[in-house]
mmCIF file of C-alpha atoms in Angstrom:
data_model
loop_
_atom_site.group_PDB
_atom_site.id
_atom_site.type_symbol
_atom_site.label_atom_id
_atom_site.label_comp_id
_atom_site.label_asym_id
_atom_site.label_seq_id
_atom_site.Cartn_x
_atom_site.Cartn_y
_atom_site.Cartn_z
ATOM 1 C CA UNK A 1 -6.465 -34.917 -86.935
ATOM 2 C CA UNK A 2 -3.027 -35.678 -85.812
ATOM 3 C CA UNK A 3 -1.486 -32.386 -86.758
ATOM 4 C CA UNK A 4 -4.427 -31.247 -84.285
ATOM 5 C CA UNK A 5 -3.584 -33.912 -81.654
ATOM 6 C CA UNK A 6 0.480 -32.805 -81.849
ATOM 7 C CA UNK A 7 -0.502 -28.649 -81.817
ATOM 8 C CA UNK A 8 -2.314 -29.754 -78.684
ATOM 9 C CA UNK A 9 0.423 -31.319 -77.013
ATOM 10 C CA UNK A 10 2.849 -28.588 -78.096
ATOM 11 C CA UNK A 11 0.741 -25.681 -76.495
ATOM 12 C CA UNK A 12 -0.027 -27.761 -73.279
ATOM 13 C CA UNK A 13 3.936 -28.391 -73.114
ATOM 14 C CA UNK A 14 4.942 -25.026 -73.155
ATOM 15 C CA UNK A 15 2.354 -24.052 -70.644
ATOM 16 C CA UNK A 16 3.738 -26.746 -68.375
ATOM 17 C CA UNK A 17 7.111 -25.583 -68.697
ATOM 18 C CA UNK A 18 6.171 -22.282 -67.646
ATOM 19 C CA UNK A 19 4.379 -23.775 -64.879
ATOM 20 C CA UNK A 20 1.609 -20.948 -65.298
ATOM 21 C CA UNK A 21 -2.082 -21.622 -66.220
ATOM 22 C CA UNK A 22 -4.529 -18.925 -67.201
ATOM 23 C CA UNK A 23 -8.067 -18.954 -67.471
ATOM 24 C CA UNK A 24 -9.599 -16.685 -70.071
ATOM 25 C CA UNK A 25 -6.052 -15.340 -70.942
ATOM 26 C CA UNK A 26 -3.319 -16.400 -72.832
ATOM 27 C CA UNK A 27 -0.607 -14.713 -71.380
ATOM 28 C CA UNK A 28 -0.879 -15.622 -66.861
ATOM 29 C CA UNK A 29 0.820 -13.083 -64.861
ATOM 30 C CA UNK A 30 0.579 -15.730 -61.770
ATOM 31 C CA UNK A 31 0.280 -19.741 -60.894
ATOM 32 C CA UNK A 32 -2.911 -19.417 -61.711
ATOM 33 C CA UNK A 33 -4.469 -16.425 -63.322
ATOM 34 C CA UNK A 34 -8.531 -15.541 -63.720
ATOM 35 C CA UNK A 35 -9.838 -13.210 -65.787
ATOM 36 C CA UNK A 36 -13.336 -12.322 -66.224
ATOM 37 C CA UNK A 37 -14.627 -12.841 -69.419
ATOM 38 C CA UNK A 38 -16.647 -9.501 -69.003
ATOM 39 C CA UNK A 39 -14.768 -7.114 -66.692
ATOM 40 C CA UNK A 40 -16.868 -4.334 -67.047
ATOM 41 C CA UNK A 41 -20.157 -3.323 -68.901
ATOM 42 C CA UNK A 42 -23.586 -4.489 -68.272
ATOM 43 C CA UNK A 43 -23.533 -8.619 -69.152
ATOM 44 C CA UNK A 44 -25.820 -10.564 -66.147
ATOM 45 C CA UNK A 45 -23.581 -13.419 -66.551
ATOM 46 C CA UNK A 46 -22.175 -14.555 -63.318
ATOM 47 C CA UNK A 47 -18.312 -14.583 -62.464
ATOM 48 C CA UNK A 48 -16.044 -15.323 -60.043
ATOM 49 C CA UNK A 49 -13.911 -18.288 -57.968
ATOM 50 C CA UNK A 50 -16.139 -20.568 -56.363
ATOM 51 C CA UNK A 51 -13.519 -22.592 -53.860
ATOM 52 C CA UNK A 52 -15.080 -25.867 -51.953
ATOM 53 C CA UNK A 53 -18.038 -25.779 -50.097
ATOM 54 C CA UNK A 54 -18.775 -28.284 -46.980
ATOM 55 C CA UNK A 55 -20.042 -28.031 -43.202
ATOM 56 C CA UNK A 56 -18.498 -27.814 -40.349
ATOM 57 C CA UNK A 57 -18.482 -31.425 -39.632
ATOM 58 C CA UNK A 58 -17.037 -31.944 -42.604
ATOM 59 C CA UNK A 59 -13.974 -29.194 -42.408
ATOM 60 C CA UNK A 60 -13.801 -31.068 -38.579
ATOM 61 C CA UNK A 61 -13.462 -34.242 -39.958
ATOM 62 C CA UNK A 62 -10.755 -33.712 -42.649
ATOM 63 C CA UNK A 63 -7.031 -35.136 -42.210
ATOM 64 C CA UNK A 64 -3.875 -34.247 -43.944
ATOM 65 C CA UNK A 65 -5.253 -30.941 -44.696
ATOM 66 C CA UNK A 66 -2.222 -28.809 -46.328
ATOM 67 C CA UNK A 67 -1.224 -25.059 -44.661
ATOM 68 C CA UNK A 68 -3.390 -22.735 -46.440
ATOM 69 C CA UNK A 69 -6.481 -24.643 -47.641
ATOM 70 C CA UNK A 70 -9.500 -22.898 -48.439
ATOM 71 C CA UNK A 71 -12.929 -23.735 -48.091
ATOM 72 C CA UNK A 72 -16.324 -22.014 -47.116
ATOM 73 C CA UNK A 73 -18.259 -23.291 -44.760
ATOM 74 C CA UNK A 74 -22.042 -23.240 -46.004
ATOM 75 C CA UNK A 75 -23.912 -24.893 -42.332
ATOM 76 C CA UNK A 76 -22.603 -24.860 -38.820
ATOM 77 C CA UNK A 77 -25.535 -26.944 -37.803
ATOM 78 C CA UNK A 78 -23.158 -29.577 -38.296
ATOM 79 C CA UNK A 79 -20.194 -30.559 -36.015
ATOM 80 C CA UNK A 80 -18.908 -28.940 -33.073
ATOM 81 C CA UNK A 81 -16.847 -25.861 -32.480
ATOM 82 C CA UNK A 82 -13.888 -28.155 -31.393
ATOM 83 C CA UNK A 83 -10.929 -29.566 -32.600
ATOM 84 C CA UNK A 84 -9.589 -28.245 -35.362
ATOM 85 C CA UNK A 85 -13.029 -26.536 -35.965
ATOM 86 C CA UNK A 86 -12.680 -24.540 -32.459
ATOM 87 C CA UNK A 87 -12.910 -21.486 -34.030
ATOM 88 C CA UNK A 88 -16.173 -21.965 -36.995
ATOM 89 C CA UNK A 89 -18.562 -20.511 -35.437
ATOM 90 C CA UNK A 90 -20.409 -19.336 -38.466
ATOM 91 C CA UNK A 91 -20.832 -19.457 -42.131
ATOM 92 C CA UNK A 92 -17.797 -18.021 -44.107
ATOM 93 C CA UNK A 93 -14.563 -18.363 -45.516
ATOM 94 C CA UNK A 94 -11.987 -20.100 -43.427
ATOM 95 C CA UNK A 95 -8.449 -21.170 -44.157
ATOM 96 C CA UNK A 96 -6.318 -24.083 -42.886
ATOM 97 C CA UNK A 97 -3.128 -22.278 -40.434
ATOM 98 C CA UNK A 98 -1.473 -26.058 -39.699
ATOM 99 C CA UNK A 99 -3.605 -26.784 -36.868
ATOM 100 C CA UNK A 100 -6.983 -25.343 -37.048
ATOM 101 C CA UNK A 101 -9.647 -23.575 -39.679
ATOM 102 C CA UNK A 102 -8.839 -19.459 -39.106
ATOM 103 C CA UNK A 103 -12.075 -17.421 -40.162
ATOM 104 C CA UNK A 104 -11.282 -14.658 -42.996
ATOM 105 C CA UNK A 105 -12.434 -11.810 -41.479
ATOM 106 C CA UNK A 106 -15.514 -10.494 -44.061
ATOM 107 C CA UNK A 107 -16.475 -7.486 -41.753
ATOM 108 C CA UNK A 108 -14.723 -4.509 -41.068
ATOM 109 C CA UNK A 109 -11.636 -4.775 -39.278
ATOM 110 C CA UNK A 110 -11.600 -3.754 -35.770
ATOM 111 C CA UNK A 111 -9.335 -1.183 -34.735
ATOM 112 C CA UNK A 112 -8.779 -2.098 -31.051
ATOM 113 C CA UNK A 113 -5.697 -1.132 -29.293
ATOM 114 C CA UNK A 114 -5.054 0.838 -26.164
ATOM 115 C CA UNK A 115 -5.873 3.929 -26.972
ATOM 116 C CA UNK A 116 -9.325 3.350 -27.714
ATOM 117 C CA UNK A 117 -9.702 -0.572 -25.941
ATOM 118 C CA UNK A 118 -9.389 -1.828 -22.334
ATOM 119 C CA UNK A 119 -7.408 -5.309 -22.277
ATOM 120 C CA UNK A 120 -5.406 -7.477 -20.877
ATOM 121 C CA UNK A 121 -1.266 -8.800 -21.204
ATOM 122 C CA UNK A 122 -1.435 -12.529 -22.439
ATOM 123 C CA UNK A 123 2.445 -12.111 -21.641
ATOM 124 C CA UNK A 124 5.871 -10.577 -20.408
ATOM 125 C CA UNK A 125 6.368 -7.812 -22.501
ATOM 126 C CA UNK A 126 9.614 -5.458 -22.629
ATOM 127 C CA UNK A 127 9.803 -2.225 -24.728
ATOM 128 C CA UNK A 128 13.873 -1.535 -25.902
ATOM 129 C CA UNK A 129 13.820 2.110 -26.208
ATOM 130 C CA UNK A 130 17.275 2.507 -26.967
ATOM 131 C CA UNK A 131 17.722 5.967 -27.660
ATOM 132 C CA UNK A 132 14.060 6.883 -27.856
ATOM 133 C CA UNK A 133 12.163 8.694 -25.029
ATOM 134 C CA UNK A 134 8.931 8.021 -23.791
ATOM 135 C CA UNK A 135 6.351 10.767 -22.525
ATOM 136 C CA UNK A 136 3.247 10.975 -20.754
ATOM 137 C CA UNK A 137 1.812 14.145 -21.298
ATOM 138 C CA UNK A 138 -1.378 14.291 -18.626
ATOM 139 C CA UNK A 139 -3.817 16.743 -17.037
ATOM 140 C CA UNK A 140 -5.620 14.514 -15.007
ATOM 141 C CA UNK A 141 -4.933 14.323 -10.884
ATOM 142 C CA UNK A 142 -4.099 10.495 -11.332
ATOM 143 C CA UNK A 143 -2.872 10.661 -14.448
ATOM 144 C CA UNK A 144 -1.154 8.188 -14.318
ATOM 145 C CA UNK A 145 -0.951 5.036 -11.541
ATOM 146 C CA UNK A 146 -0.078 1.445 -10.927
ATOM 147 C CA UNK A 147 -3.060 -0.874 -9.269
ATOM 148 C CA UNK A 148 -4.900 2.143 -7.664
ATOM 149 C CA UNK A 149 -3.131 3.879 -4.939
ATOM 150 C CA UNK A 150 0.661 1.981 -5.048
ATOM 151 C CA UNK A 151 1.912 4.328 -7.325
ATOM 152 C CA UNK A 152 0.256 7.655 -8.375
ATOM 153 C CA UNK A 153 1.301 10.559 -10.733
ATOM 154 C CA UNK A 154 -1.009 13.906 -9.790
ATOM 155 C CA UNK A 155 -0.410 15.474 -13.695
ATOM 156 C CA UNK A 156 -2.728 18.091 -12.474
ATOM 157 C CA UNK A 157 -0.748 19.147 -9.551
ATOM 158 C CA UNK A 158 2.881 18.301 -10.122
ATOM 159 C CA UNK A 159 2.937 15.222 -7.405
ATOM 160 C CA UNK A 160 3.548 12.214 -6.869
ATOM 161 C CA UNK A 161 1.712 9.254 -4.484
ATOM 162 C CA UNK A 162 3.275 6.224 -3.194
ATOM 163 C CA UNK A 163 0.311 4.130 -1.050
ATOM 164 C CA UNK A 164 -1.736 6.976 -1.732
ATOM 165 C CA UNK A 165 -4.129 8.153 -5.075
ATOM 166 C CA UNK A 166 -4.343 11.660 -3.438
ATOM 167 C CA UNK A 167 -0.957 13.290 -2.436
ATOM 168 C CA UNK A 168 -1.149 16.614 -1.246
ATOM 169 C CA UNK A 169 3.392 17.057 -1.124
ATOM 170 C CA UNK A 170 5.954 16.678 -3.975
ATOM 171 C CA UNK A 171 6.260 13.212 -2.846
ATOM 172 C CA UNK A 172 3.666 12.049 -0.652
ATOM 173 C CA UNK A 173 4.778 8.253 0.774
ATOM 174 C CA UNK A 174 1.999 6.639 3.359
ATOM 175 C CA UNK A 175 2.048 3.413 4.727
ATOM 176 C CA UNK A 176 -0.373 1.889 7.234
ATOM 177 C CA UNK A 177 2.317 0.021 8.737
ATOM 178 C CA UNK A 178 6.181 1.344 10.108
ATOM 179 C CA UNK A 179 9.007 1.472 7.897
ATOM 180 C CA UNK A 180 7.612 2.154 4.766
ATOM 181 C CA UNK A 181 10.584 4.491 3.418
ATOM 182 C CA UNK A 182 13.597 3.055 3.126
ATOM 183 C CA UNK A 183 16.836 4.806 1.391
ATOM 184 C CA UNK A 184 20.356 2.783 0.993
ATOM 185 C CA UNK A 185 23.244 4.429 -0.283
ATOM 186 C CA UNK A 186 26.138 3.593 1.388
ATOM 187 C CA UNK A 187 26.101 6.336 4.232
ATOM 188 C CA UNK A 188 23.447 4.314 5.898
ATOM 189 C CA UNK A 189 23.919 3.499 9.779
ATOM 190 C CA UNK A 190 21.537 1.905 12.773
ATOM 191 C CA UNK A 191 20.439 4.366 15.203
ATOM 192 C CA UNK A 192 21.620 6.981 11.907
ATOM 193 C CA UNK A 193 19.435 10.170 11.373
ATOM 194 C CA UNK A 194 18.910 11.901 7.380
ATOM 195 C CA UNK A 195 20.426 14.967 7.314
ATOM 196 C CA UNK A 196 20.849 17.769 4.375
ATOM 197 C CA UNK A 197 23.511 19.536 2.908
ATOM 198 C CA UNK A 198 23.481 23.078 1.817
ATOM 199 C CA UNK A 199 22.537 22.239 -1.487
ATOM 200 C CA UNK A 200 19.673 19.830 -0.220
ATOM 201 C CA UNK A 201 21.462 16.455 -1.045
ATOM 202 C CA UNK A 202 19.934 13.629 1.700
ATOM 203 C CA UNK A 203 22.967 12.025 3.932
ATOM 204 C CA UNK A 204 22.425 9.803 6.032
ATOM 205 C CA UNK A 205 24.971 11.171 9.476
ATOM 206 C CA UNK A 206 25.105 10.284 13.603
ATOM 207 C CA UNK A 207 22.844 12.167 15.074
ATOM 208 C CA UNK A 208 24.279 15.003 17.410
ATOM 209 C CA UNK A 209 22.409 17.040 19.725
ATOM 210 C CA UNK A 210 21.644 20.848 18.291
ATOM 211 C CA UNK A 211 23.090 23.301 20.752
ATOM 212 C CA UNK A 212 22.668 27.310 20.847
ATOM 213 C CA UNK A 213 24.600 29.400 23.135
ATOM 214 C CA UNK A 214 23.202 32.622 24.184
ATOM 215 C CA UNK A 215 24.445 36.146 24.829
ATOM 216 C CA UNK A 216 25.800 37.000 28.383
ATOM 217 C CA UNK A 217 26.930 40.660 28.074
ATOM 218 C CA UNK A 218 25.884 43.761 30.304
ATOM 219 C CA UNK A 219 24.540 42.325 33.306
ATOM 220 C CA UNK A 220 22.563 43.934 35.890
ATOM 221 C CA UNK A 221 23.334 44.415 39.241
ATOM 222 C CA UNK A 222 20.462 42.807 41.323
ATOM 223 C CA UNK A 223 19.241 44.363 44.653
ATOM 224 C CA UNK A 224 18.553 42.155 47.585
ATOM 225 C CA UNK A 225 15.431 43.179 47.848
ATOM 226 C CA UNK A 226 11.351 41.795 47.942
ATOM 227 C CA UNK A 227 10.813 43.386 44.036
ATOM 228 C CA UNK A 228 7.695 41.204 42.598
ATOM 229 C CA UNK A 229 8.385 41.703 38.796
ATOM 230 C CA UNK A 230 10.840 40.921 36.632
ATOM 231 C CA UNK A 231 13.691 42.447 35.337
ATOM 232 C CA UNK A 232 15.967 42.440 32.432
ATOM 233 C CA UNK A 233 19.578 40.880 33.116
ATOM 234 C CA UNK A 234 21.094 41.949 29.832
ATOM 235 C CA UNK A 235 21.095 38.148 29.036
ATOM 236 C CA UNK A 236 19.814 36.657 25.782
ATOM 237 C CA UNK A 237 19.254 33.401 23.559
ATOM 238 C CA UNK A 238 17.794 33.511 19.812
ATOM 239 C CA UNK A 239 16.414 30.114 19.098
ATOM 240 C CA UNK A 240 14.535 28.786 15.627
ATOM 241 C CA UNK A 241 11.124 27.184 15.527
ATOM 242 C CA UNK A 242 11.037 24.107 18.205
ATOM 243 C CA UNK A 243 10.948 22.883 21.821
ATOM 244 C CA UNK A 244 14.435 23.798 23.939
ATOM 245 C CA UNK A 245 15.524 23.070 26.968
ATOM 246 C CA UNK A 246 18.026 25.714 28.069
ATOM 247 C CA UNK A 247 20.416 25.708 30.477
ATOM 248 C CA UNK A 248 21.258 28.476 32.691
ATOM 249 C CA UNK A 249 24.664 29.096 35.078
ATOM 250 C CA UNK A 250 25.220 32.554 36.611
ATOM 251 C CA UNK A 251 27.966 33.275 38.470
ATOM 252 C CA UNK A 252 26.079 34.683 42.175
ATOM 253 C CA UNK A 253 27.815 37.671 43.332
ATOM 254 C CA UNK A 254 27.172 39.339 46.589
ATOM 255 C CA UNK A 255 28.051 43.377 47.162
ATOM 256 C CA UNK A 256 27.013 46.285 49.021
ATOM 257 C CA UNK A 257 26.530 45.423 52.463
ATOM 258 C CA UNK A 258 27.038 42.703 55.424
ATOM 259 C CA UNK A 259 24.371 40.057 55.803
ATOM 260 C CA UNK A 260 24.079 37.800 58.838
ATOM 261 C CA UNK A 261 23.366 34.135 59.260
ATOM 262 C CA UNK A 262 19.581 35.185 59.173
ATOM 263 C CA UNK A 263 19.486 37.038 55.904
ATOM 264 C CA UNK A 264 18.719 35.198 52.851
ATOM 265 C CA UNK A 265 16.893 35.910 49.421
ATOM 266 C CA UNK A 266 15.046 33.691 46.905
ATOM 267 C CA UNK A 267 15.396 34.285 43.394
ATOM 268 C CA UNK A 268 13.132 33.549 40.382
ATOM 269 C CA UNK A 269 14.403 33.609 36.761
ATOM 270 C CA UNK A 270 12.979 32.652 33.338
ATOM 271 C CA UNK A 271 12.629 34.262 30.104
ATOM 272 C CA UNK A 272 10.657 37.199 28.319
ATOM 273 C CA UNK A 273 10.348 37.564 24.449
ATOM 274 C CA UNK A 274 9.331 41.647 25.112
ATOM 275 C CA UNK A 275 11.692 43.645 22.916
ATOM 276 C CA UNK A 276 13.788 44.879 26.475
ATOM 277 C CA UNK A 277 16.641 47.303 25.245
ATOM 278 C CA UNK A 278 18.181 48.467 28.708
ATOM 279 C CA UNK A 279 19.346 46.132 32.359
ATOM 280 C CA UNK A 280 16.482 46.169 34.541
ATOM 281 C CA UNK A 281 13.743 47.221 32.339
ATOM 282 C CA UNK A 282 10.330 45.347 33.797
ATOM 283 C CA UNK A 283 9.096 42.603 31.703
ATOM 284 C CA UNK A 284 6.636 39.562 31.441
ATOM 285 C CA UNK A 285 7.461 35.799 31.248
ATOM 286 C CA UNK A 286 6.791 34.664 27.572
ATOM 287 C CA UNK A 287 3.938 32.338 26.646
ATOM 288 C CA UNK A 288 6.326 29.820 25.353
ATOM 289 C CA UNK A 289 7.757 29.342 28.188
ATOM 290 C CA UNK A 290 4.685 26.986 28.943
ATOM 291 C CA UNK A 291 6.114 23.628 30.398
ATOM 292 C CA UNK A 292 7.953 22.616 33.189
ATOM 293 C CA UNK A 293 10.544 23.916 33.507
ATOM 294 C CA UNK A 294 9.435 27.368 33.601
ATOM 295 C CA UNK A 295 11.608 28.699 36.063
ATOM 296 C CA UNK A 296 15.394 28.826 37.051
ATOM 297 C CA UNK A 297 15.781 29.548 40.818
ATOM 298 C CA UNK A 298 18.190 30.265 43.449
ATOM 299 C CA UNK A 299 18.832 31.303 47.079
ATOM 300 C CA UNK A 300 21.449 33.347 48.395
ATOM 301 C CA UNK A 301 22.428 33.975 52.189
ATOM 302 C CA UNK A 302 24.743 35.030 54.563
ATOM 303 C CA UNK A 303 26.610 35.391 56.558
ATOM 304 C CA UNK A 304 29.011 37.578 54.249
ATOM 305 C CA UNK A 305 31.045 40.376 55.350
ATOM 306 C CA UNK A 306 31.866 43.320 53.032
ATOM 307 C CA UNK A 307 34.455 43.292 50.419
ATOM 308 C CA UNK A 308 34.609 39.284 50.918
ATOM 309 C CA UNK A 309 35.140 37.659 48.029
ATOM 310 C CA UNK A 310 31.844 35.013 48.157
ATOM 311 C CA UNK A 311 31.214 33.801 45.195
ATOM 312 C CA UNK A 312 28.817 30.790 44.243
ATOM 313 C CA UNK A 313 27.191 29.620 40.761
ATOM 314 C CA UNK A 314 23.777 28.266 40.461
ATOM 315 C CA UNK A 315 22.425 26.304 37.229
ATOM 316 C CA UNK A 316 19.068 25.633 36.462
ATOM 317 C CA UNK A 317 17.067 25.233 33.023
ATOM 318 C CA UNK A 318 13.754 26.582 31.707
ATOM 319 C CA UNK A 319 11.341 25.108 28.656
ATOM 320 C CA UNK A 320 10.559 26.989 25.931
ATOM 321 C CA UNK A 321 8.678 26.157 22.540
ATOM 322 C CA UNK A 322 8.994 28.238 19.589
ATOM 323 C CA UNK A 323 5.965 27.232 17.617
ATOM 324 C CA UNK A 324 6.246 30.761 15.404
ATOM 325 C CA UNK A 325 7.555 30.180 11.867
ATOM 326 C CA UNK A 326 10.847 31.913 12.492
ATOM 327 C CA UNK A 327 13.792 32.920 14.904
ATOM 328 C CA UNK A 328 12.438 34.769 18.116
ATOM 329 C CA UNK A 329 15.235 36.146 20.875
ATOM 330 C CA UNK A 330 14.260 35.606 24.700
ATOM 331 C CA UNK A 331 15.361 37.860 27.102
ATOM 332 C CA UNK A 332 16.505 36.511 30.358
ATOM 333 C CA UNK A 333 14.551 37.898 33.364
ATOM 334 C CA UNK A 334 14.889 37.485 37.119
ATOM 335 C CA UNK A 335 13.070 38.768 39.772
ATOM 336 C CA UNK A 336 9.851 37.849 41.918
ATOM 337 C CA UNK A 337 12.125 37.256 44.910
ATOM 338 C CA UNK A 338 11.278 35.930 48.666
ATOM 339 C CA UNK A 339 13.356 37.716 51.093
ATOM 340 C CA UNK A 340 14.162 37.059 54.873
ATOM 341 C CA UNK A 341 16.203 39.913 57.094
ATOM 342 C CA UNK A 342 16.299 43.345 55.958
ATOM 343 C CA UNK A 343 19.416 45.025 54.528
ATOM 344 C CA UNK A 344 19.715 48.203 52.734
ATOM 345 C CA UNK A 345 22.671 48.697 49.546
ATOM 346 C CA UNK A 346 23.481 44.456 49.274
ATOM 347 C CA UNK A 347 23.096 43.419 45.565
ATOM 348 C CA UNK A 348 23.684 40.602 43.784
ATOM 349 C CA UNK A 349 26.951 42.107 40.968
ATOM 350 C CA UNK A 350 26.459 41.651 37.395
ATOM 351 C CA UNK A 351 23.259 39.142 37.311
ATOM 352 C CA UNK A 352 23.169 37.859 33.982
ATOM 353 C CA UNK A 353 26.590 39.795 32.618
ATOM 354 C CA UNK A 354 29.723 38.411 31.203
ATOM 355 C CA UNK A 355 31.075 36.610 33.816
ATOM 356 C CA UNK A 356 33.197 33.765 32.595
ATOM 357 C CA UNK A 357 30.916 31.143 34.795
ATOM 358 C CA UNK A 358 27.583 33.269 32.706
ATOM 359 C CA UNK A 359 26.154 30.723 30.299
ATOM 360 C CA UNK A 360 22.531 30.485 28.273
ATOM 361 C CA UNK A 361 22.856 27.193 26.522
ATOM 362 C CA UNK A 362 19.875 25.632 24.604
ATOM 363 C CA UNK A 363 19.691 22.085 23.020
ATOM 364 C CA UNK A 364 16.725 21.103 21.107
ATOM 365 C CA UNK A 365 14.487 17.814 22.390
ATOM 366 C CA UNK A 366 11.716 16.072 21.292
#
């Protein structure tokens, strides 16, 4: 009996010492290590770890509990879903995390995240990409956007929305309000317009008015004379798509014969966009030439004797509005005159030539 009493003690020494127990094995692998006593075949007897069973009220009412306690809660019908217990809500396994009972999740795990689920940021949250890109690859119009219409990426399209879901440009910026667009980098000015370079880099620069001469070559030499149409000078101005205001100074000439105190004659001028190839070829006022200004005009009178040198320059302007797409040349035309006396050879020398007073100068308004 002692010899039984000291093998005893020896065995549970060593077991001890190894600080290993195993049930239904001799030779643990862990703290504690189970082994069924049947792990396969057909025997009905029943196996297994049965770990502490209590309700709710009791896992609520427990104090001291260690970090990783497990029990299984067999009634709910008990207690309150409070406390330490906020989160047994039903029957199950539940472990101890340091500050309340965590449920072991028996069903199938759920595989939300935000590819498949809608949700919300409990948090800040910054992603360090270092060297790593990031890609949206989309199809959709708004394929991508920040709280609806703020910021919108057209996928679909190749656009992109600021204050708008919909843009219909590259960049598309609306705003209900003024100053919506703002763009600081250094070249920035008050009263500064945004101008381009050839290349199509944005500078911000002083505005200066845009100014186009014209051609004064040829020139036609006028007859003072009633003549109701309108004839080409020889004059001409190419101007881009917009609204112009140009400015016209001819150099008034008169030749040909003497005129008296009593003779006088009223000039009209303005301009024709008729292809006119020769000096005093007929033409028609063009329709863009449809605000006022629409005419330059001028009187000339005597008296003026014969190989006097008379000379006077009258300036005037005339609106025109390219809305076309492209460059169109005006021709200048004068004519539809008033006259008073009657003299036969008097001209007016050169109308719309090269004269060094001749001028067609356009600068572009609102």
């Amino acid at each position: 009996m002692e010899n039984r009493i000291f093998t005893c003690l020896f065995l549970l020494a060593g077991t001890l010492a190894l600080a290993q127990v195993g049930v239904n094995t001799p030779d643990p692998q862990a703290t504690l290590d189970v082994v069924a006593k049947n792990a396969t075949g057909t025997a009905r007897t029943a196996e297994g770890l049965l770990v502490p069973r209590v309700d709710r009220q009791r896992a609520q009412s427990m104090t001291g509990v260690t970090t990783s306690t497990l029990v299984y809660v067999n009634n709910i019908a008990t207690g309150t879903a409070a406390g330490t217990a906020v989160n047994i809500n039903t029957t199950g396994y539940y472990y101890f995390d340091g500050n309340v009972w965590v449920k072991v999740n028996s069903g199938p795990i759920s595989d939300n995240n935000i590819y498949n689920t809608n949700g919300s940021l409990i948090g800040n949250r910054i992603v360090t990409q270092g060297k790593n890109t990031l890609t949206f690859n989309s199809d959709a119009v708004n394929g991508f956007s920040v709280d609806g219409s703020t910021f919108s990426v057209d996928a679909a399209n190749n656009r992109v929305g600021i204050g708008t879901a919909s843009p219909d440009k590259k960049l598309d910026v609306r705003s209900a309000s003024a100053g919506a667009v703002r763009i600081q980098d250094g070249t920035q000015g008050d009263g500064y317009v945004l101008t381009s370079t050839a290349d199509g880099t944005g500078i911000w620069k002083q505005p200066r008015a845009q100014v186009i001469r014209g051609a004064t070559t040829g020139g036609y030499d006028f007859p003072f004379a009633v003549i109701s149409e309108y004839r080409y000078t020889g004059a001409s101005i190419t101007l881009p798509p917009g609204k112009w205001l140009v400015t016209i100074s001819q150099l008034i000439y008169p030749q040909g014969a003497n005129l008296t105190a009593n003779d006088w004659m009223f000039v009209r001028s303005t301009f024709s966009e008729q292809n006119l190839t020769a000096t005093g070829q007929v033409g028609v006022q063009s329709a863009d030439v449809n605000n006022m200004p629409t005419l330059m005009s001028f009187q000339v009178s005597g008296p003026y004797t014969q190989g006097q040198l008379r000379l006077d320059v009258k300036t005037g302007s005339v609106y025109i509005n390219n809305s076309s797409n492209g460059n169109k040349t005006y021709r200048y035309i004068a004519g539809g005159t008033a006259v008073g006396g009657n003299v036969a050879g008097a001209y007016l020398k050169g109308l719309g030539g090269g004269w060094a007073e001749n001028s067609l100068v356009a600068t572009a308004i609102n």
